Amino acid sequence: MRFALNFSDLIPYWDVLAAGIAFTIVLTAVSTVAGVALGTACAWTRTFGPGWLGGLSRAYIELIRNTPFIVQLFFIFFGLPALGVKLNETTAAFLAMVINLGAYSAEIIRAGIQAVPKGHIEAGDSLAMSRLEIFRYIVLKQAFQKVYPALSSQIIIVMLGSSVVSQISAEDLTYAANFVQSRNFRAFEVYVVAAAIYLLLAIIARYILRGIGWLVFPRA
Amino acid sequence: MADFSIWVIFSNLLWATRWTVLLSLIAFVCGGMVGLFILFLRVSRVSVLEIITKIFIEFFQGTPLLMQLFLFFFGLALFGIQVSPWLAAGLALTLWTAAFLAEIWRGCVEAIPKGQWEASSSLAMSFIEQMRYVILPQAAKIAIAPTVGFSVQVVKGTALASIIGFVELTKAGTMLNNATFRPFLVYSMVALIYFCLCFPLSWFAKRLEGKSDVAAAR
């Protein structure tokens, strides 16, 4: 069998792919910010918060970390409407991403919090800092500095995992690739291009996160 | 239309779980073997091999697993190979697992002090002998916990095979949902079964990590 790769059939669809790339980037950026915030809150409940709240976070974290993202996504998009919570595909995609990254980052940040020496917290106490000030200025800062590399790679993993949202027809890069391949039947070429774009996005994201790390934690 | 009781749905899902388990085992065992091979090339200090394996790992770690599945599913057909979901999913998951395990294990190999390499080479051991008798036995000890931890990712990764038509737990859930229109129930059960598969592995990995930390603290 002879087969010639033909990438020129993709050119008319560049705008579809560009829209997909934009969606993937926005989805990743928003869920990174919201997810890390959620993760920080959960990490707080597990270390300094009241016991019952910590238990609740633990259940949430374990549940999310031990089930596939696609099942979480289907549950939110198909399952929740049965309870009267109707979400469109874009909202469901954002929600699922935030919930997913929230659980993973909570576990990472908690590890960082627990690595903060007790003496530092006592020192803060002796300076008459409030609980919140101690958490914000002493614990969290060091914790983030310590786990920043792990958090960065988790963000990239979540960005790559976001390709799954195409399955509920949220219009990300994978959705765009599926769309193009259904029009011009150049499946392999489209997916090669899409995979290359994802690779590029992952590499760029790595550099951006490293740059942010340098800015925020100059000594590290 | 046949009546679907909760028990019928659950037993059907359980029956489909065997394919999730089987696919996970295939990916993990074959991926482990390929990963070990890649590890040897990666730390061989032959620059061509190192670059090739670096690109291999970068590709499989830097692109979505879903894309890899699509590429195998549509790409192999171009070579005139009849592609079944089994073949595409098995191959893609194996190579994906191999890339991640090779990278995890490389970290473990590099954690072994340089003196071990120098001592073994001063005993006139070849590269293979050094790896086999000196480096890997020590690296294996620290590799166990992250390797068990990664097996959870493999189990969760198999869920994506449902998208290319591989009937495992997630696909069975989708099919049952289409037949019963009870998505909340069906996907809760699917999630529960995945949890029962993954949680023991996560728990075990965490326990192993704790053990090695204690060992390191001494």
GROMACS .gro file of N, CA, C and O in nm, chain B residues 19-121:
model
  412
  239TRP      N    1  -1.123  -0.617   3.148
  239TRP     CA    2  -1.042  -0.565   3.036
  239TRP      C    3  -0.958  -0.448   3.081
  239TRP      O    4  -0.846  -0.429   3.034
  240THR      N    5  -1.011  -0.368   3.174
  240THR     CA    6  -0.929  -0.261   3.231
  240THR      C    7  -0.808  -0.319   3.301
  240THR      O    8  -0.694  -0.274   3.282
  241VAL      N    9  -0.833  -0.424   3.379
  241VAL     CA   10  -0.723  -0.485   3.454
  241VAL      C   11  -0.622  -0.548   3.359
  241VAL      O   12  -0.500  -0.528   3.373
  242LEU      N   13  -0.674  -0.619   3.259
  242LEU     CA   14  -0.583  -0.686   3.166
  242LEU      C   15  -0.500  -0.585   3.087
  242LEU      O   16  -0.378  -0.600   3.074
  243LEU      N   17  -0.565  -0.482   3.038
  243LEU     CA   18  -0.492  -0.379   2.962
  243LEU      C   19  -0.388  -0.310   3.050
  243LEU      O   20  -0.276  -0.284   3.006
  244SER      N   21  -0.425  -0.284   3.176
  244SER     CA   22  -0.328  -0.223   3.269
  244SER      C   23  -0.207  -0.314   3.288
  244SER      O   24  -0.093  -0.268   3.286
  245LEU      N   25  -0.235  -0.443   3.306
  245LEU     CA   26  -0.124  -0.538   3.328
  245LEU      C   27  -0.033  -0.544   3.207
  245LEU      O   28   0.090  -0.540   3.219
  246ILE      N   29  -0.095  -0.552   3.088
  246ILE     CA   30  -0.015  -0.558   2.965
  246ILE      C   31   0.072  -0.433   2.954
  246ILE      O   32   0.193  -0.440   2.931
  247ALA      N   33   0.009  -0.317   2.974
  247ALA     CA   34   0.083  -0.192   2.960
  247ALA      C   35   0.195  -0.184   3.063
  247ALA      O   36   0.306  -0.141   3.031
  248PHE      N   37   0.166  -0.228   3.183
  248PHE     CA   38   0.265  -0.213   3.289
  248PHE      C   39   0.381  -0.311   3.271
  248PHE      O   40   0.498  -0.272   3.284
  249VAL      N   41   0.349  -0.437   3.238
  249VAL     CA   42   0.455  -0.537   3.223
  249VAL      C   43   0.539  -0.509   3.098
  249VAL      O   44   0.662  -0.499   3.104
  250CYS      N   45   0.470  -0.493   2.984
  250CYS     CA   46   0.544  -0.466   2.860
  250CYS      C   47   0.614  -0.330   2.870
  250CYS      O   48   0.729  -0.315   2.829
  251GLY      N   49   0.544  -0.232   2.926
  251GLY     CA   50   0.604  -0.100   2.942
  251GLY      C   51   0.726  -0.104   3.033
  251GLY      O   52   0.825  -0.035   3.008
  252GLY      N   53   0.720  -0.189   3.134
  252GLY     CA   54   0.835  -0.204   3.224
  252GLY      C   55   0.956  -0.260   3.151
  252GLY      O   56   1.069  -0.214   3.169
  253MET      N   57   0.930  -0.360   3.064
  253MET     CA   58   1.042  -0.421   2.991
  253MET      C   59   1.102  -0.323   2.891
  253MET      O   60   1.224  -0.305   2.883
  254VAL      N   61   1.014  -0.257   2.814
  254VAL     CA   62   1.064  -0.157   2.717
  254VAL      C   63   1.132  -0.043   2.793
  254VAL      O   64   1.238   0.006   2.752
  255GLY      N   65   1.075  -0.006   2.905
  255GLY     CA   66   1.131   0.103   2.985
  255GLY      C   67   1.271   0.070   3.035
  255GLY      O   68   1.359   0.156   3.036
  256LEU      N   69   1.291  -0.055   3.075
  256LEU     CA   70   1.423  -0.097   3.122
  256LEU      C   71   1.524  -0.088   3.008
  256LEU      O   72   1.638  -0.041   3.026
  257PHE      N   73   1.481  -0.131   2.890
  257PHE     CA   74   1.567  -0.123   2.772
  257PHE      C   75   1.604   0.023   2.744
  257PHE      O   76   1.722   0.055   2.721
  258ILE      N   77   1.503   0.110   2.750
  258ILE     CA   78   1.528   0.252   2.724
  258ILE      C   79   1.620   0.311   2.830
  258ILE      O   80   1.708   0.391   2.801
  259LEU      N   81   1.600   0.266   2.954
  259LEU     CA   82   1.686   0.313   3.063
  259LEU      C   83   1.833   0.283   3.034
  259LEU      O   84   1.919   0.369   3.052
  260PHE      N   85   1.860   0.160   2.985
  260PHE     CA   86   1.998   0.122   2.953
  260PHE      C   87   2.056   0.216   2.848
  260PHE      O   88   2.170   0.261   2.859
  261LEU      N   89   1.975   0.246   2.745
  261LEU     CA   90   2.024   0.336   2.641
  261LEU      C   91   2.044   0.477   2.697
  261LEU      O   92   2.139   0.546   2.663
  262ARG      N   93   1.951   0.516   2.783
  262ARG     CA   94   1.950   0.654   2.834
  262ARG      C   95   2.073   0.684   2.918
  262ARG      O   96   2.124   0.796   2.917
  263VAL      N   97   2.120   0.584   2.994
  263VAL     CA   98   2.235   0.609   3.081
  263VAL      C   99   2.364   0.548   3.023
  263VAL      O  100   2.464   0.534   3.092
  264SER      N  101   2.359   0.513   2.893
  264SER     CA  102   2.472   0.440   2.833
  264SER      C  103   2.594   0.528   2.811
  264SER      O  104   2.704   0.479   2.787
  265ARG      N  105   2.577   0.658   2.816
  265ARG     CA  106   2.683   0.755   2.786
  265ARG      C  107   2.731   0.746   2.641
  265ARG      O  108   2.842   0.785   2.608
  266VAL      N  109   2.647   0.687   2.554
  266VAL     CA  110   2.671   0.696   2.410
  266VAL      C  111   2.578   0.807   2.362
  266VAL      O  112   2.456   0.794   2.372
  267SER      N  113   2.634   0.917   2.313
  267SER     CA  114   2.552   1.037   2.298
  267SER      C  115   2.437   1.019   2.199
  267SER      O  116   2.329   1.073   2.219
  268VAL      N  117   2.459   0.942   2.090
  268VAL     CA  118   2.352   0.922   1.993
  268VAL      C  119   2.232   0.854   2.059
  268VAL      O  120   2.117   0.896   2.044
  269LEU      N  121   2.261   0.748   2.134
  269LEU     CA  122   2.153   0.674   2.200
  269LEU      C  123   2.082   0.761   2.303
  269LEU      O  124   1.959   0.756   2.317
  270GLU      N  125   2.163   0.841   2.374
  270GLU     CA  126   2.102   0.928   2.475
  270GLU      C  127   2.006   1.028   2.411
  270GLU      O  128   1.898   1.053   2.464
  271ILE      N  129   2.047   1.084   2.297
  271ILE     CA  130   1.962   1.183   2.231
  271ILE      C  131   1.833   1.118   2.180
  271ILE      O  132   1.723   1.172   2.199
  272ILE      N  133   1.848   1.000   2.120
  272ILE     CA  134   1.729   0.932   2.068
  272ILE      C  135   1.631   0.902   2.181
  272ILE      O  136   1.511   0.929   2.171
  273THR      N  137   1.682   0.849   2.292
  273THR     CA  138   1.591   0.816   2.402
  273THR      C  139   1.533   0.942   2.465
  273THR      O  140   1.419   0.942   2.509
  274LYS      N  141   1.612   1.049   2.466
  274LYS     CA  142   1.561   1.175   2.518
  274LYS      C  143   1.440   1.221   2.437
  274LYS      O  144   1.338   1.264   2.492
  275ILE      N  145   1.454   1.214   2.304
  275ILE     CA  146   1.344   1.256   2.216
  275ILE      C  147   1.222   1.166   2.238
  275ILE      O  148   1.109   1.213   2.249
  276PHE      N  149   1.248   1.036   2.247
  276PHE     CA  150   1.140   0.940   2.272
  276PHE      C  151   1.064   0.976   2.399
  276PHE      O  152   0.941   0.988   2.400
  277ILE      N  153   1.139   0.999   2.507
  277ILE     CA  154   1.075   1.030   2.636
  277ILE      C  155   1.002   1.164   2.629
  277ILE      O  156   0.889   1.177   2.675
  278GLU      N  157   1.068   1.263   2.567
  278GLU     CA  158   1.007   1.396   2.557
  278GLU      C  159   0.875   1.388   2.481
  278GLU      O  160   0.775   1.449   2.520
  279PHE      N  161   0.872   1.308   2.373
  279PHE     CA  162   0.749   1.297   2.296
  279PHE      C  163   0.638   1.234   2.380
  279PHE      O  164   0.526   1.285   2.385
  280PHE      N  165   0.667   1.124   2.447
  280PHE     CA  166   0.560   1.055   2.519
  280PHE      C  167   0.520   1.127   2.648
  280PHE      O  168   0.409   1.110   2.696
  281GLN      N  169   0.613   1.207   2.704
  281GLN     CA  170   0.576   1.283   2.823
  281GLN      C  171   0.515   1.418   2.789
  281GLN      O  172   0.445   1.477   2.870
  282GLY      N  173   0.544   1.467   2.668
  282GLY     CA  174   0.503   1.603   2.634
  282GLY      C  175   0.380   1.612   2.546
  282GLY      O  176   0.338   1.721   2.510
  283THR      N  177   0.322   1.497   2.510
  283THR     CA  178   0.198   1.501   2.432
  283THR      C  179   0.091   1.425   2.509
  283THR      O  180   0.122   1.337   2.589
  284PRO      N  181  -0.036   1.459   2.488
  284PRO     CA  182  -0.142   1.390   2.561
  284PRO      C  183  -0.148   1.242   2.521
  284PRO      O  184  -0.128   1.208   2.403
  285LEU      N  185  -0.177   1.159   2.618
  285LEU     CA  186  -0.194   1.015   2.590
  285LEU      C  187  -0.302   0.993   2.485
  285LEU      O  188  -0.291   0.904   2.400
  286LEU      N  189  -0.404   1.078   2.489
  286LEU     CA  190  -0.513   1.065   2.392
  286LEU      C  191  -0.462   1.081   2.249
  286LEU      O  192  -0.500   1.008   2.158
  287MET      N  193  -0.372   1.181   2.230
  287MET     CA  194  -0.311   1.203   2.097
  287MET      C  195  -0.232   1.081   2.054
  287MET      O  196  -0.234   1.040   1.938
  288GLN      N  197  -0.158   1.023   2.148
  288GLN     CA  198  -0.079   0.904   2.116
  288GLN      C  199  -0.169   0.789   2.072
  288GLN      O  200  -0.139   0.718   1.976
  289LEU      N  201  -0.281   0.775   2.141
  289LEU     CA  202  -0.375   0.669   2.102
  289LEU      C  203  -0.428   0.694   1.961
  289LEU      O  204  -0.434   0.602   1.879
  290PHE      N  205  -0.464   0.819   1.933
  290PHE     CA  206  -0.513   0.852   1.798
  290PHE      C  207  -0.406   0.825   1.694
  290PHE      O  208  -0.434   0.770   1.588
  291LEU      N  209  -0.283   0.866   1.725
  291LEU     CA  210  -0.174   0.849   1.627
  291LEU      C  211  -0.152   0.701   1.596
  291LEU      O  212  -0.134   0.664   1.481
  292PHE      N  213  -0.156   0.617   1.699
  292PHE     CA  214  -0.137   0.474   1.673
  292PHE      C  215  -0.258   0.417   1.600
  292PHE      O  216  -0.244   0.335   1.508
  293PHE      N  217  -0.375   0.462   1.641
  293PHE     CA  218  -0.498   0.408   1.581
  293PHE      C  219  -0.506   0.442   1.433
  293PHE      O  220  -0.540   0.358   1.350
  294PHE      N  221  -0.473   0.567   1.398
  294PHE     CA  222  -0.483   0.608   1.258
  294PHE      C  223  -0.352   0.589   1.184
  294PHE      O  224  -0.351   0.572   1.063
  295GLY      N  225  -0.241   0.595   1.258
  295GLY     CA  226  -0.110   0.590   1.193
  295GLY      C  227  -0.071   0.451   1.147
  295GLY      O  228  -0.020   0.433   1.036
  296LEU      N  229  -0.099   0.350   1.229
  296LEU     CA  230  -0.059   0.215   1.192
  296LEU      C  231  -0.132   0.168   1.067
  296LEU      O  232  -0.079   0.093   0.986
  297ALA      N  233  -0.255   0.217   1.050
  297ALA     CA  234  -0.334   0.178   0.933
  297ALA      C  235  -0.265   0.219   0.804
  297ALA      O  236  -0.281   0.154   0.701
  298LEU      N  237  -0.185   0.327   0.811
  298LEU     CA  238  -0.117   0.374   0.691
  298LEU      C  239  -0.013   0.274   0.643
  298LEU      O  240   0.025   0.274   0.527
  299PHE      N  241   0.036   0.190   0.732
  299PHE     CA  242   0.133   0.089   0.693
  299PHE      C  243   0.064  -0.040   0.651
  299PHE      O  244   0.126  -0.144   0.639
  300GLY      N  245  -0.068  -0.032   0.632
  300GLY     CA  246  -0.142  -0.148   0.586
  300GLY      C  247  -0.167  -0.250   0.694
  300GLY      O  248  -0.199  -0.364   0.667
  301ILE      N  249  -0.150  -0.209   0.821
  301ILE     CA  250  -0.176  -0.301   0.931
  301ILE      C  251  -0.321  -0.284   0.974
  301ILE      O  252  -0.368  -0.171   0.991
  302GLN      N  253  -0.392  -0.396   0.987
  302GLN     CA  254  -0.528  -0.391   1.037
  302GLN      C  255  -0.523  -0.351   1.184
  302GLN      O  256  -0.467  -0.424   1.266
  303VAL      N  257  -0.575  -0.234   1.218
  303VAL     CA  258  -0.561  -0.186   1.356
  303VAL      C  259  -0.688  -0.214   1.434
  303VAL      O  260  -0.795  -0.164   1.401
  304SER      N  261  -0.674  -0.296   1.537
  304SER     CA  262  -0.787  -0.314   1.628
  304SER      C  263  -0.763  -0.221   1.747
  304SER      O  264  -0.650  -0.179   1.772
  305PRO      N  265  -0.869  -0.185   1.818
  305PRO     CA  266  -0.849  -0.104   1.939
  305PRO      C  267  -0.750  -0.171   2.035
  305PRO      O  268  -0.673  -0.103   2.101
  306TRP      N  269  -0.751  -0.303   2.039
  306TRP     CA  270  -0.658  -0.376   2.126
  306TRP      C  271  -0.513  -0.342   2.093
  306TRP      O  272  -0.434  -0.309   2.181
  307LEU      N  273  -0.482  -0.352   1.963
  307LEU     CA  274  -0.344  -0.329   1.920
  307LEU      C  275  -0.303  -0.185   1.948
  307LEU      O  276  -0.197  -0.159   2.007
  308ALA      N  277  -0.387  -0.090   1.906
  308ALA     CA  278  -0.352   0.051   1.922
  308ALA      C  279  -0.339   0.087   2.069
  308ALA      O  280  -0.241   0.151   2.111
  309ALA      N  281  -0.436   0.044   2.150
  309ALA     CA  282  -0.434   0.080   2.292
  309ALA      C  283  -0.316   0.013   2.362
  309ALA      O  284  -0.245   0.076   2.441
  310GLY      N  285  -0.294  -0.116   2.331
  310GLY     CA  286  -0.184  -0.188   2.394
  310GLY      C  287  -0.050  -0.125   2.362
  310GLY      O  288   0.033  -0.103   2.451
  311LEU      N  289  -0.032  -0.092   2.234
  311LEU     CA  290   0.096  -0.036   2.191
  311LEU      C  291   0.119   0.103   2.249
  311LEU      O  292   0.225   0.133   2.304
  312ALA      N  293   0.016   0.189   2.237
  312ALA     CA  294   0.032   0.326   2.284
  312ALA      C  295   0.056   0.328   2.435
  312ALA      O  296   0.147   0.396   2.483
  313LEU      N  297  -0.022   0.252   2.509
  313LEU     CA  298  -0.006   0.252   2.655
  313LEU      C  299   0.128   0.192   2.696
  313LEU      O  300   0.189   0.237   2.793
  314THR      N  301   0.173   0.091   2.622
  314THR     CA  302   0.302   0.030   2.654
  314THR      C  303   0.415   0.133   2.639
  314THR      O  304   0.498   0.150   2.728
  315LEU      N  305   0.415   0.202   2.525
  315LEU     CA  306   0.524   0.298   2.501
  315LEU      C  307   0.514   0.417   2.595
  315LEU      O  308   0.615   0.468   2.643
  316TRP      N  309   0.391   0.461   2.623
  316TRP     CA  310   0.370   0.571   2.717
  316TRP      C  311   0.425   0.533   2.855
  316TRP      O  312   0.499   0.609   2.918
  317THR      N  313   0.388   0.412   2.901
  317THR     CA  314   0.436   0.364   3.031
  317THR      C  315   0.588   0.352   3.030
  317THR      O  316   0.655   0.391   3.126
  318ALA      N  317   0.641   0.300   2.918
  318ALA     CA  318   0.786   0.281   2.909
  318ALA      C  319   0.860   0.414   2.925
  318ALA      O  320   0.960   0.422   2.996
  319ALA      N  321   0.808   0.518   2.859
  319ALA     CA  322   0.875   0.648   2.865
  319ALA      C  323   0.877   0.701   3.008
  319ALA      O  324   0.980   0.748   3.057
  320PHE      N  325   0.764   0.693   3.077
  320PHE     CA  326   0.757   0.745   3.213
  320PHE      C  327   0.844   0.662   3.308
  320PHE      O  328   0.916   0.717   3.390
  321LEU      N  329   0.836   0.528   3.295
  321LEU     CA  330   0.915   0.444   3.386
  321LEU      C  331   1.063   0.464   3.362
  321LEU      O  332   1.142   0.471   3.458
  322ALA      N  333   1.103   0.477   3.235
  322ALA     CA  334   1.245   0.499   3.206
  322ALA      C  335   1.294   0.626   3.274
  322ALA      O  336   1.405   0.629   3.331
  323GLU      N  337   1.211   0.729   3.271
  323GLU     CA  338   1.251   0.857   3.331
  323GLU      C  339   1.254   0.848   3.484
  323GLU      O  340   1.344   0.902   3.548
  324ILE      N  341   1.156   0.778   3.541
  324ILE     CA  342   1.155   0.759   3.687
  324ILE      C  343   1.280   0.682   3.729
  324ILE      O  344   1.350   0.719   3.823
  325TRP      N  345   1.309   0.576   3.655
  325TRP     CA  346   1.422   0.489   3.692
  325TRP      C  347   1.555   0.560   3.668
  325TRP      O  348   1.652   0.534   3.738
  326ARG      N  349   1.559   0.647   3.568
  326ARG     CA  350   1.683   0.721   3.544
  326ARG      C  351   1.718   0.804   3.667
  326ARG      O  352   1.834   0.810   3.709
  327GLY      N  353   1.613   0.866   3.725
  327GLY     CA  354   1.635   0.943   3.847
  327GLY      C  355   1.695   0.856   3.957
  327GLY      O  356   1.786   0.898   4.029
  328CYS      N  357   1.645   0.733   3.967
  328CYS     CA  358   1.694   0.642   4.070
  328CYS      C  359   1.838   0.601   4.042
  328CYS      O  360   1.921   0.593   4.133
  329VAL      N  361   1.869   0.576   3.914
  329VAL     CA  362   2.007   0.537   3.878
  329VAL      C  363   2.102   0.652   3.908
  329VAL      O  364   2.213   0.632   3.960
  330GLU      N  365   2.057   0.775   3.878
  330GLU     CA  366   2.146   0.889   3.898
  330GLU      C  367   2.164   0.922   4.046
  330GLU      O  368   2.256   0.996   4.082
  331ALA      N  369   2.072   0.868   4.130
  331ALA     CA  370   2.086   0.892   4.273
  331ALA      C  371   2.196   0.804   4.334
  331ALA      O  372   2.238   0.826   4.447
  332ILE      N  373   2.242   0.705   4.257
  332ILE     CA  374   2.349   0.618   4.308
  332ILE      C  375   2.481   0.694   4.300
  332ILE      O  376   2.513   0.752   4.197
  333PRO      N  377   2.558   0.695   4.409
  333PRO     CA  378   2.681   0.774   4.411
  333PRO      C  379   2.777   0.734   4.299
  333PRO      O  380   2.786   0.618   4.262
  334LYS      N  381   2.849   0.834   4.249
  334LYS     CA  382   2.940   0.813   4.137
  334LYS      C  383   3.048   0.710   4.170
  334LYS      O  384   3.095   0.637   4.082
  335GLY      N  385   3.086   0.707   4.296
  335GLY     CA  386   3.190   0.614   4.339
  335GLY      C  387   3.158   0.470   4.306
  335GLY      O  388   3.247   0.389   4.280
  336GLN      N  389   3.029   0.439   4.304
  336GLN     CA  390   2.987   0.302   4.272
  336GLN      C  391   3.023   0.267   4.127
  336GLN      O  392   3.066   0.156   4.098
  337TRP      N  393   3.002   0.367   4.038
  337TRP     CA  394   3.039   0.346   3.898
  337TRP      C  395   3.190   0.329   3.886
  337TRP      O  396   3.239   0.240   3.817
  338GLU      N  397   3.262   0.418   3.955
  338GLU     CA  398   3.408   0.417   3.943
  338GLU      C  399   3.466   0.289   4.001
  338GLU      O  400   3.554   0.226   3.941
  339ALA      N  401   3.414   0.247   4.116
  339ALA     CA  402   3.465   0.126   4.179
  339ALA      C  403   3.443   0.005   4.089
  339ALA      O  404   3.531  -0.078   4.069
  340SER      N  405   3.320   0.000   4.031
  340SER     CA  406   3.291  -0.118   3.949
  340SER      C  407   3.369  -0.116   3.819
  340SER      O  408   3.408  -0.221   3.768
  341SER      N  409   3.396   0.004   3.766
  341SER     CA  410   3.474   0.005   3.642
  341SER      C  411   3.622  -0.025   3.671
  341SER      O  412   3.691  -0.082   3.588
   0.00000   0.00000   0.00000
